[in-house]
Amino acid sequence: MEVLRPPDNILYELLLRAEWRKTLEPPKQDEVSVSRYIPELLALGPVGLSVAVFKKLGSLIWRGDLHGLPARLVQYKTYHMDWQLQVSRDQQVIAVLQDYLIEIRSARDDFSTAVAKCTVGVDPHPQWRKICWSPDGVMLVYADSCGSVQGYDVMGAMLFNIPKERSQQNGPTDLRTAVSGMAFLPAKDDPSWSYELLVMTYHGKLTSYLVSNTKGYMERHSSNLLGMYGGWAGDILYHPQHSLLLLGGSATSTGVSSSPSEEISAESSGLTSWRLLSGYPHYASAEVWTAEGQKEKARGLRSLTQLKVVGLFKRGPQDGVVQMHLSPNGQLLVTVHLSGQLCLWQLPSLRLQQCWHLEQQPGCHLVNPNVVGPLARRNKGVDSCFPLTDVNWWADDALIMARQSGAITVSSTETLENLLGESPEWFEPGPQVSAAVEGEFLALEVEKTEKKPERSGGEPAEDDDDDDEDTSRIIQAAQIVKQVVIGLAKGGVISLPKKKPRAVHFSYCLMSLRSTTPEELFERKLENEEYGEALSLAQAYGLDSDLVYQKQWRKHPVSISSIQDYLSKIQKRKWVLHECLERVPEDIDAARELLEYGLSRSDVDTLLTLDGTDSVRNTEEDTEEWGSLEDPDLDESEVQARKQAMLGKVDFSRLNYEQSDLCRVRQKLLVYLDRLFTYEEILGGGEQAADRYSSQYFSVFRQQNIVELALDMARKNEWESVEILFANHHEELLLHRLAILTNFPETTSPFEYQTLLPVAS
């Protein structure tokens, strides 16, 4: 948390809402000998062996297109977490998509426990799954990587299942059938259905379903919009105010604008808007703003013969819209592009308002200073930019931006200036964020830690993070050749050599970043014992800094350092004197220091300057004056003369209530200090007194009537202690001397306490 001058920045706090842990054990690896595969390799012949090698190498080089999609898009999805977070519009319920189930949590208990769980099964491509809440937050829709769609209610019961067959062919899955976006529309044609659900796949197929909590689902129509996108389709959004369907996908142009000032059209960037029609073709391209200042006329769907498959099989840089979100007021649309570009569009015209390339976004190059290990070494000295992994809205004029580096900022839509402070809030790499509701948004992060493999004897192996640097290139090449030979003999499956397998521990955390008032945040910082930040808050916003020192004082044992660091900085005079009176330290030296400090805060200087306010003098002056009491260079006669002169100015017959109370407190402190000296002498003084000192006994000893105290000691036959009391408190005990002596046990010989008996001269 950063504390700056209000109202420059958003004052916020981070809260942990939920946490999940899992561990993946490494698969066992068996040593395989190459010699056993030599006959099979020879059977292939030189031609077959060459074909197999070039085929496998070609697949490794162009592995991005093995899923039917551009390598850049596949890489972008790979950077995302395998879990997903989806929050309802009012943030009352959330869904956390995990490995094989969906947890539904409620805001009633701050998302601390799961109210329902839906089993969805393990997906081989978890980053390509999708979840979406209905606008009223009563229906949750889940889509897996093959395109199957299931609907659930808030209690986890399945409402409908729209199956899709998963490809059984060998090799990578065709992810073009995966769902790229889903949107809920009102079911205007038939009110008996709850919603119209639109499902868009990456190859551009848009299917409409009527869904209900009681009637299941019914397919309404299906359209192919790939002609507008060329290569692939992306996210979809429904704008209820303008009844528009916003679609994102691959850009029709080969590149992006060279500068944000250059006007570009939405369609060339991969963004289009569509009007909903009551009949075929069901959708029509809406009028949008163009750079020439003209509007394109509405047109129907292009025929399949006019498809522009731009970039699907084209090598090199490709761009397109991969994520988009509506602003709370519905007037702006934010889009994230494959190139890392961030754009703001006016609605409904889709006119470009702001555009930032990746290298123009503030903080894109920052590296988490808390990261250590291989990631820190890899990023050290590298001038690289971290693209956005998630974007959402904080308010109509501010964006929540999460980067691959783990940095999360709340940025102004004008300049992208971070409103959280000088530095971003650091999470684990690639976090997900939700839209803010009433100044609070949720974030999902995952921390991965590896456990070192164990040796045969059960001891942990040495760290091999730098194996690649220590192993020679010749040995690495030999290992690769070995795996290639084995893979070709097995049918083309090549497993390149890797480091020793390790167990990976995953810790998923659901965090909440909430804006707050200075008073609320100050109180929470005190509860969490974050005293440095609490003190900064108090200084920045004019809050009571005494509360910080008071809590620190109570948390620490009494000592000279704790008095100087905490008690001396508290401005409330009554509270300070109350602590000096009521708190009994565990150490005899600390008890003496505390009482002497109380006397320094209730001296004649304070009495003269007391004006009825509950305060003390300047802290530094007090500390310096208190410390000067033990200065051996001070002239005692000068100090006494100064005090006598100041006492002469005091009219004790006309003291106000505050001054009278101060005198009573000082008198009590003097009594306690006198009793402490007596108790120390009874214990034997010096180190013996320090070892035998009991704070519990002294808390009673210093308040007990001196006569009763002497009587108790006499009954216990502690004649030496009684002798010390007679010597130190002679005036108080003189009249009761004989009564005290008569309380010694009759079995005690008078010769033991003969020094206490009266003697005739």
Short mmCIF file of N, CA and C in Angstrom, two decimals, residues 518-648:
data_model
loop_
_atom_site.label_atom_id
_atom_site.label_comp_id
_atom_site.label_asym_id
_atom_site.label_seq_id
_atom_site.Cartn_x
_atom_site.Cartn_y
_atom_site.Cartn_z
N PRO A 518 -9.55 6.79 4.99
CA PRO A 518 -8.34 6.76 5.82
C PRO A 518 -8.59 6.17 7.20
N GLU A 519 -9.76 6.47 7.79
CA GLU A 519 -10.04 5.96 9.13
C GLU A 519 -10.18 4.44 9.14
N GLU A 520 -10.89 3.88 8.16
CA GLU A 520 -11.07 2.43 8.11
C GLU A 520 -9.74 1.72 7.85
N LEU A 521 -8.96 2.25 6.93
CA LEU A 521 -7.68 1.63 6.63
C LEU A 521 -6.72 1.75 7.81
N PHE A 522 -6.76 2.87 8.49
CA PHE A 522 -5.90 3.08 9.65
C PHE A 522 -6.23 2.06 10.75
N GLU A 523 -7.51 1.84 10.97
CA GLU A 523 -7.92 0.87 11.99
C GLU A 523 -7.50 -0.55 11.61
N ARG A 524 -7.63 -0.90 10.34
CA ARG A 524 -7.25 -2.24 9.91
C ARG A 524 -5.73 -2.44 9.97
N LYS A 525 -4.98 -1.40 9.64
CA LYS A 525 -3.53 -1.52 9.75
C LYS A 525 -3.10 -1.75 11.19
N LEU A 526 -3.79 -1.12 12.11
CA LEU A 526 -3.49 -1.35 13.52
C LEU A 526 -3.82 -2.78 13.93
N GLU A 527 -4.96 -3.30 13.44
CA GLU A 527 -5.33 -4.67 13.77
C GLU A 527 -4.32 -5.67 13.22
N ASN A 528 -3.78 -5.38 12.04
CA ASN A 528 -2.80 -6.28 11.43
C ASN A 528 -1.37 -6.00 11.88
N GLU A 529 -1.22 -5.06 12.81
CA GLU A 529 0.09 -4.70 13.36
C GLU A 529 1.06 -4.21 12.28
N GLU A 530 0.52 -3.49 11.30
CA GLU A 530 1.34 -2.86 10.27
C GLU A 530 1.56 -1.40 10.69
N TYR A 531 2.45 -1.22 11.66
CA TYR A 531 2.56 0.07 12.31
C TYR A 531 3.19 1.13 11.42
N GLY A 532 4.13 0.74 10.57
CA GLY A 532 4.76 1.73 9.70
C GLY A 532 3.76 2.36 8.75
N GLU A 533 2.92 1.54 8.13
CA GLU A 533 1.92 2.06 7.21
C GLU A 533 0.84 2.83 7.96
N ALA A 534 0.49 2.37 9.15
CA ALA A 534 -0.51 3.09 9.94
C ALA A 534 0.00 4.47 10.33
N LEU A 535 1.27 4.58 10.68
CA LEU A 535 1.84 5.88 11.04
C LEU A 535 1.90 6.80 9.82
N SER A 536 2.22 6.24 8.66
CA SER A 536 2.23 7.06 7.44
C SER A 536 0.83 7.58 7.13
N LEU A 537 -0.18 6.74 7.33
CA LEU A 537 -1.56 7.17 7.14
C LEU A 537 -1.92 8.30 8.10
N ALA A 538 -1.55 8.15 9.35
CA ALA A 538 -1.87 9.17 10.34
C ALA A 538 -1.21 10.50 9.99
N GLN A 539 0.03 10.46 9.53
CA GLN A 539 0.72 11.69 9.18
C GLN A 539 0.16 12.32 7.91
N ALA A 540 -0.26 11.49 6.95
CA ALA A 540 -0.76 12.02 5.68
C ALA A 540 -2.16 12.58 5.80
N TYR A 541 -3.00 11.98 6.65
CA TYR A 541 -4.40 12.37 6.72
C TYR A 541 -4.78 13.00 8.05
N GLY A 542 -3.80 13.36 8.87
CA GLY A 542 -4.10 14.05 10.11
C GLY A 542 -4.84 13.21 11.13
N LEU A 543 -4.56 11.91 11.18
CA LEU A 543 -5.21 11.03 12.15
C LEU A 543 -4.40 10.99 13.45
N ASP A 544 -4.95 10.34 14.43
CA ASP A 544 -4.33 10.28 15.75
C ASP A 544 -3.19 9.27 15.74
N SER A 545 -1.97 9.77 15.68
CA SER A 545 -0.81 8.88 15.67
C SER A 545 -0.55 8.26 17.03
N ASP A 546 -1.17 8.80 18.08
CA ASP A 546 -0.99 8.21 19.41
C ASP A 546 -1.46 6.77 19.45
N LEU A 547 -2.48 6.43 18.67
CA LEU A 547 -2.99 5.06 18.68
C LEU A 547 -1.94 4.06 18.21
N VAL A 548 -1.08 4.50 17.30
CA VAL A 548 -0.01 3.61 16.81
C VAL A 548 0.99 3.34 17.93
N TYR A 549 1.44 4.40 18.58
CA TYR A 549 2.43 4.23 19.65
C TYR A 549 1.83 3.53 20.86
N GLN A 550 0.54 3.77 21.12
CA GLN A 550 -0.09 3.11 22.26
C GLN A 550 -0.13 1.60 22.08
N LYS A 551 -0.48 1.16 20.87
CA LYS A 551 -0.53 -0.28 20.65
C LYS A 551 0.87 -0.89 20.66
N GLN A 552 1.83 -0.19 20.10
CA GLN A 552 3.20 -0.70 20.14
C GLN A 552 3.72 -0.76 21.58
N TRP A 553 3.36 0.24 22.37
CA TRP A 553 3.79 0.26 23.76
C TRP A 553 3.22 -0.94 24.53
N ARG A 554 1.98 -1.26 24.30
CA ARG A 554 1.36 -2.38 25.00
C ARG A 554 1.86 -3.73 24.50
N LYS A 555 2.35 -3.77 23.25
CA LYS A 555 2.85 -5.02 22.70
C LYS A 555 4.27 -5.34 23.13
N HIS A 556 5.01 -4.34 23.61
CA HIS A 556 6.42 -4.54 23.93
C HIS A 556 6.62 -4.49 25.44
N PRO A 557 7.61 -5.21 25.94
CA PRO A 557 7.94 -5.11 27.37
C PRO A 557 8.54 -3.74 27.67
N VAL A 558 8.37 -3.32 28.92
CA VAL A 558 8.86 -2.01 29.32
C VAL A 558 10.38 -2.05 29.41
N SER A 559 11.02 -1.09 28.76
CA SER A 559 12.46 -0.93 28.81
C SER A 559 12.77 0.51 28.47
N ILE A 560 14.05 0.86 28.61
CA ILE A 560 14.43 2.24 28.26
C ILE A 560 14.16 2.52 26.79
N SER A 561 14.44 1.55 25.93
CA SER A 561 14.21 1.76 24.50
C SER A 561 12.72 1.86 24.18
N SER A 562 11.88 1.05 24.82
CA SER A 562 10.43 1.12 24.55
C SER A 562 9.85 2.43 25.07
N ILE A 563 10.40 2.95 26.18
CA ILE A 563 9.94 4.25 26.67
C ILE A 563 10.30 5.35 25.68
N GLN A 564 11.51 5.32 25.16
CA GLN A 564 11.93 6.34 24.21
C GLN A 564 11.24 6.19 22.86
N ASP A 565 11.02 4.95 22.41
CA ASP A 565 10.48 4.73 21.07
C ASP A 565 8.97 4.90 21.01
N TYR A 566 8.26 4.59 22.07
CA TYR A 566 6.80 4.56 22.01
C TYR A 566 6.16 5.50 23.03
N LEU A 567 6.44 5.31 24.33
CA LEU A 567 5.73 6.08 25.35
C LEU A 567 6.04 7.56 25.26
N SER A 568 7.29 7.90 24.97
CA SER A 568 7.66 9.32 24.92
C SER A 568 7.05 10.05 23.74
N LYS A 569 6.53 9.32 22.75
CA LYS A 569 5.96 9.96 21.57
C LYS A 569 4.44 10.11 21.64
N ILE A 570 3.85 9.65 22.72
CA ILE A 570 2.40 9.75 22.89
C ILE A 570 2.07 11.13 23.44
N GLN A 571 1.12 11.80 22.83
CA GLN A 571 0.79 13.17 23.19
C GLN A 571 -0.27 13.28 24.28
N LYS A 572 -0.93 12.23 24.62
CA LYS A 572 -1.99 12.27 25.64
C LYS A 572 -1.35 12.15 27.03
N ARG A 573 -1.37 13.25 27.78
CA ARG A 573 -0.70 13.27 29.08
C ARG A 573 -1.34 12.32 30.07
N LYS A 574 -2.65 12.32 30.16
CA LYS A 574 -3.33 11.46 31.14
C LYS A 574 -3.06 9.99 30.85
N TRP A 575 -3.06 9.64 29.58
CA TRP A 575 -2.83 8.23 29.23
C TRP A 575 -1.41 7.82 29.60
N VAL A 576 -0.44 8.70 29.36
CA VAL A 576 0.95 8.39 29.68
C VAL A 576 1.12 8.19 31.18
N LEU A 577 0.56 9.10 31.99
CA LEU A 577 0.70 8.98 33.44
C LEU A 577 -0.06 7.77 33.97
N HIS A 578 -1.17 7.45 33.34
CA HIS A 578 -1.92 6.26 33.75
C HIS A 578 -1.10 4.99 33.53
N GLU A 579 -0.38 4.92 32.40
CA GLU A 579 0.47 3.77 32.14
C GLU A 579 1.62 3.69 33.14
N CYS A 580 2.18 4.84 33.47
CA CYS A 580 3.27 4.84 34.45
C CYS A 580 2.80 4.37 35.82
N LEU A 581 1.52 4.63 36.14
CA LEU A 581 0.99 4.21 37.43
C LEU A 581 0.53 2.76 37.44
N GLU A 582 -0.14 2.33 36.39
CA GLU A 582 -0.81 1.04 36.42
C GLU A 582 0.03 -0.12 35.90
N ARG A 583 0.95 0.16 35.00
CA ARG A 583 1.71 -0.94 34.42
C ARG A 583 2.90 -1.31 35.31
N VAL A 584 3.01 -2.59 35.59
CA VAL A 584 4.09 -3.10 36.43
C VAL A 584 5.00 -3.94 35.55
N PRO A 585 6.20 -3.46 35.23
CA PRO A 585 7.11 -4.22 34.36
C PRO A 585 7.59 -5.51 35.00
N GLU A 586 8.09 -6.40 34.15
CA GLU A 586 8.60 -7.68 34.61
C GLU A 586 10.03 -7.59 35.11
N ASP A 587 10.69 -6.46 34.90
CA ASP A 587 12.08 -6.29 35.29
C ASP A 587 12.18 -5.13 36.28
N ILE A 588 13.00 -5.29 37.29
CA ILE A 588 13.09 -4.25 38.32
C ILE A 588 13.70 -2.97 37.78
N ASP A 589 14.67 -3.08 36.88
CA ASP A 589 15.25 -1.87 36.29
C ASP A 589 14.24 -1.14 35.43
N ALA A 590 13.44 -1.91 34.67
CA ALA A 590 12.41 -1.28 33.85
C ALA A 590 11.35 -0.63 34.73
N ALA A 591 11.03 -1.22 35.87
CA ALA A 591 10.05 -0.62 36.77
C ALA A 591 10.56 0.72 37.30
N ARG A 592 11.84 0.78 37.64
CA ARG A 592 12.42 2.03 38.12
C ARG A 592 12.40 3.09 37.02
N GLU A 593 12.77 2.71 35.79
CA GLU A 593 12.80 3.66 34.68
C GLU A 593 11.40 4.21 34.38
N LEU A 594 10.41 3.35 34.44
CA LEU A 594 9.05 3.79 34.13
C LEU A 594 8.55 4.80 35.16
N LEU A 595 8.81 4.55 36.43
CA LEU A 595 8.37 5.48 37.46
C LEU A 595 9.13 6.80 37.36
N GLU A 596 10.41 6.74 37.08
CA GLU A 596 11.18 7.98 36.92
C GLU A 596 10.71 8.76 35.70
N TYR A 597 10.33 8.04 34.65
CA TYR A 597 9.82 8.75 33.47
C TYR A 597 8.49 9.43 33.79
N GLY A 598 7.64 8.75 34.57
CA GLY A 598 6.38 9.39 34.98
C GLY A 598 6.61 10.64 35.81
N LEU A 599 7.64 10.62 36.66
CA LEU A 599 7.96 11.81 37.44
C LEU A 599 8.46 12.94 36.54
N SER A 600 9.22 12.59 35.50
CA SER A 600 9.69 13.64 34.58
C SER A 600 8.55 14.26 33.80
N ARG A 601 7.45 13.52 33.63
CA ARG A 601 6.31 14.06 32.89
C ARG A 601 5.30 14.74 33.82
N SER A 602 5.57 14.78 35.11
CA SER A 602 4.66 15.44 36.05
C SER A 602 5.42 16.39 36.96
N ASP A 603 6.50 16.99 36.46
CA ASP A 603 7.32 17.87 37.28
C ASP A 603 6.72 19.27 37.32
N VAL A 604 7.44 20.18 37.92
CA VAL A 604 6.93 21.53 38.10
C VAL A 604 6.79 22.27 36.78
N ASP A 605 7.61 21.93 35.80
CA ASP A 605 7.45 22.56 34.48
C ASP A 605 6.08 22.27 33.90
N THR A 606 5.68 21.01 33.98
CA THR A 606 4.36 20.64 33.47
C THR A 606 3.26 21.31 34.27
N LEU A 607 3.44 21.41 35.57
CA LEU A 607 2.43 22.04 36.42
C LEU A 607 2.20 23.49 36.04
N LEU A 608 3.28 24.22 35.74
CA LEU A 608 3.16 25.63 35.39
C LEU A 608 2.55 25.84 34.01
N THR A 609 2.85 24.94 33.09
CA THR A 609 2.36 25.11 31.70
C THR A 609 1.00 24.47 31.49
N LEU A 610 0.46 23.80 32.51
CA LEU A 610 -0.80 23.09 32.34
C LEU A 610 -1.94 24.09 32.23
N ASP A 611 -2.68 23.98 31.12
CA ASP A 611 -3.78 24.92 30.88
C ASP A 611 -5.13 24.23 30.78
N GLY A 612 -5.20 22.99 31.25
CA GLY A 612 -6.47 22.27 31.21
C GLY A 612 -6.65 21.37 30.02
N THR A 613 -5.70 21.35 29.07
CA THR A 613 -5.79 20.46 27.91
C THR A 613 -5.08 19.16 28.19
N ASP A 614 -5.56 18.10 27.56
CA ASP A 614 -4.97 16.77 27.76
C ASP A 614 -3.83 16.57 26.78
N SER A 615 -2.69 17.16 27.09
CA SER A 615 -1.53 17.04 26.19
C SER A 615 -0.26 17.15 27.02
N VAL A 616 0.84 16.83 26.35
CA VAL A 616 2.15 16.98 26.97
C VAL A 616 2.97 17.91 26.12
N ARG A 617 4.13 18.26 26.65
CA ARG A 617 5.00 19.18 25.91
C ARG A 617 5.61 18.48 24.71
N ASN A 618 6.42 19.23 24.01
CA ASN A 618 7.08 18.69 22.82
C ASN A 618 7.80 17.39 23.16
N THR A 619 7.60 16.38 22.30
CA THR A 619 8.12 15.05 22.59
C THR A 619 9.63 15.03 22.70
N GLU A 620 10.31 15.68 21.76
CA GLU A 620 11.77 15.65 21.78
C GLU A 620 12.32 16.34 23.02
N GLU A 621 11.67 17.46 23.43
CA GLU A 621 12.12 18.16 24.63
C GLU A 621 11.92 17.29 25.85
N ASP A 622 10.77 16.59 25.91
CA ASP A 622 10.51 15.73 27.05
C ASP A 622 11.53 14.62 27.15
N THR A 623 11.80 13.97 26.01
CA THR A 623 12.75 12.87 26.02
C THR A 623 14.13 13.33 26.43
N GLU A 624 14.52 14.49 25.91
CA GLU A 624 15.85 15.01 26.24
C GLU A 624 15.93 15.37 27.72
N GLU A 625 14.85 16.00 28.25
CA GLU A 625 14.87 16.41 29.65
C GLU A 625 14.86 15.20 30.56
N TRP A 626 14.06 14.16 30.17
CA TRP A 626 14.02 12.96 31.01
C TRP A 626 15.38 12.28 31.03
N GLY A 627 16.04 12.24 29.89
CA GLY A 627 17.35 11.61 29.85
C GLY A 627 18.40 12.42 30.59
N SER A 628 18.18 13.73 30.72
CA SER A 628 19.19 14.55 31.38
C SER A 628 19.20 14.38 32.89
N LEU A 629 18.17 13.71 33.46
CA LEU A 629 18.14 13.51 34.91
C LEU A 629 19.31 12.66 35.38
N GLU A 630 19.80 11.79 34.54
CA GLU A 630 20.89 10.92 34.92
C GLU A 630 22.24 11.40 34.40
N ASP A 631 22.29 12.61 33.93
CA ASP A 631 23.54 13.16 33.41
C ASP A 631 24.47 13.49 34.58
N PRO A 632 25.61 12.83 34.69
CA PRO A 632 26.49 13.09 35.84
C PRO A 632 27.14 14.46 35.82
N ASP A 633 27.10 15.16 34.69
CA ASP A 633 27.74 16.47 34.58
C ASP A 633 26.87 17.60 35.13
N LEU A 634 25.61 17.30 35.42
CA LEU A 634 24.73 18.34 35.92
C LEU A 634 25.11 18.74 37.35
N ASP A 635 25.04 20.02 37.61
CA ASP A 635 25.29 20.54 38.96
C ASP A 635 24.00 20.41 39.76
N GLU A 636 24.00 19.58 40.81
CA GLU A 636 22.80 19.30 41.57
C GLU A 636 22.26 20.56 42.24
N SER A 637 23.17 21.40 42.71
CA SER A 637 22.71 22.63 43.38
C SER A 637 21.98 23.56 42.42
N GLU A 638 22.46 23.62 41.18
CA GLU A 638 21.79 24.47 40.20
C GLU A 638 20.41 23.91 39.85
N VAL A 639 20.31 22.62 39.74
CA VAL A 639 19.02 22.01 39.44
C VAL A 639 18.03 22.27 40.56
N GLN A 640 18.46 22.11 41.82
CA GLN A 640 17.58 22.35 42.95
C GLN A 640 17.18 23.81 43.05
N ALA A 641 18.13 24.69 42.78
CA ALA A 641 17.81 26.12 42.83
C ALA A 641 16.79 26.48 41.76
N ARG A 642 16.93 25.89 40.61
CA ARG A 642 15.96 26.15 39.52
C ARG A 642 14.58 25.65 39.89
N LYS A 643 14.51 24.46 40.48
CA LYS A 643 13.21 23.91 40.85
C LYS A 643 12.57 24.73 41.97
N GLN A 644 13.37 25.17 42.93
CA GLN A 644 12.82 25.97 44.01
C GLN A 644 12.27 27.29 43.50
N ALA A 645 12.96 27.87 42.52
CA ALA A 645 12.48 29.12 41.95
C ALA A 645 11.15 28.93 41.23
N MET A 646 11.02 27.80 40.54
CA MET A 646 9.77 27.53 39.83
C MET A 646 8.65 27.18 40.80
N LEU A 647 8.98 26.48 41.88
CA LEU A 647 7.97 26.17 42.88
C LEU A 647 7.45 27.43 43.55
N GLY A 648 8.31 28.43 43.67
CA GLY A 648 7.87 29.67 44.27
C GLY A 648 6.81 30.38 43.45
#
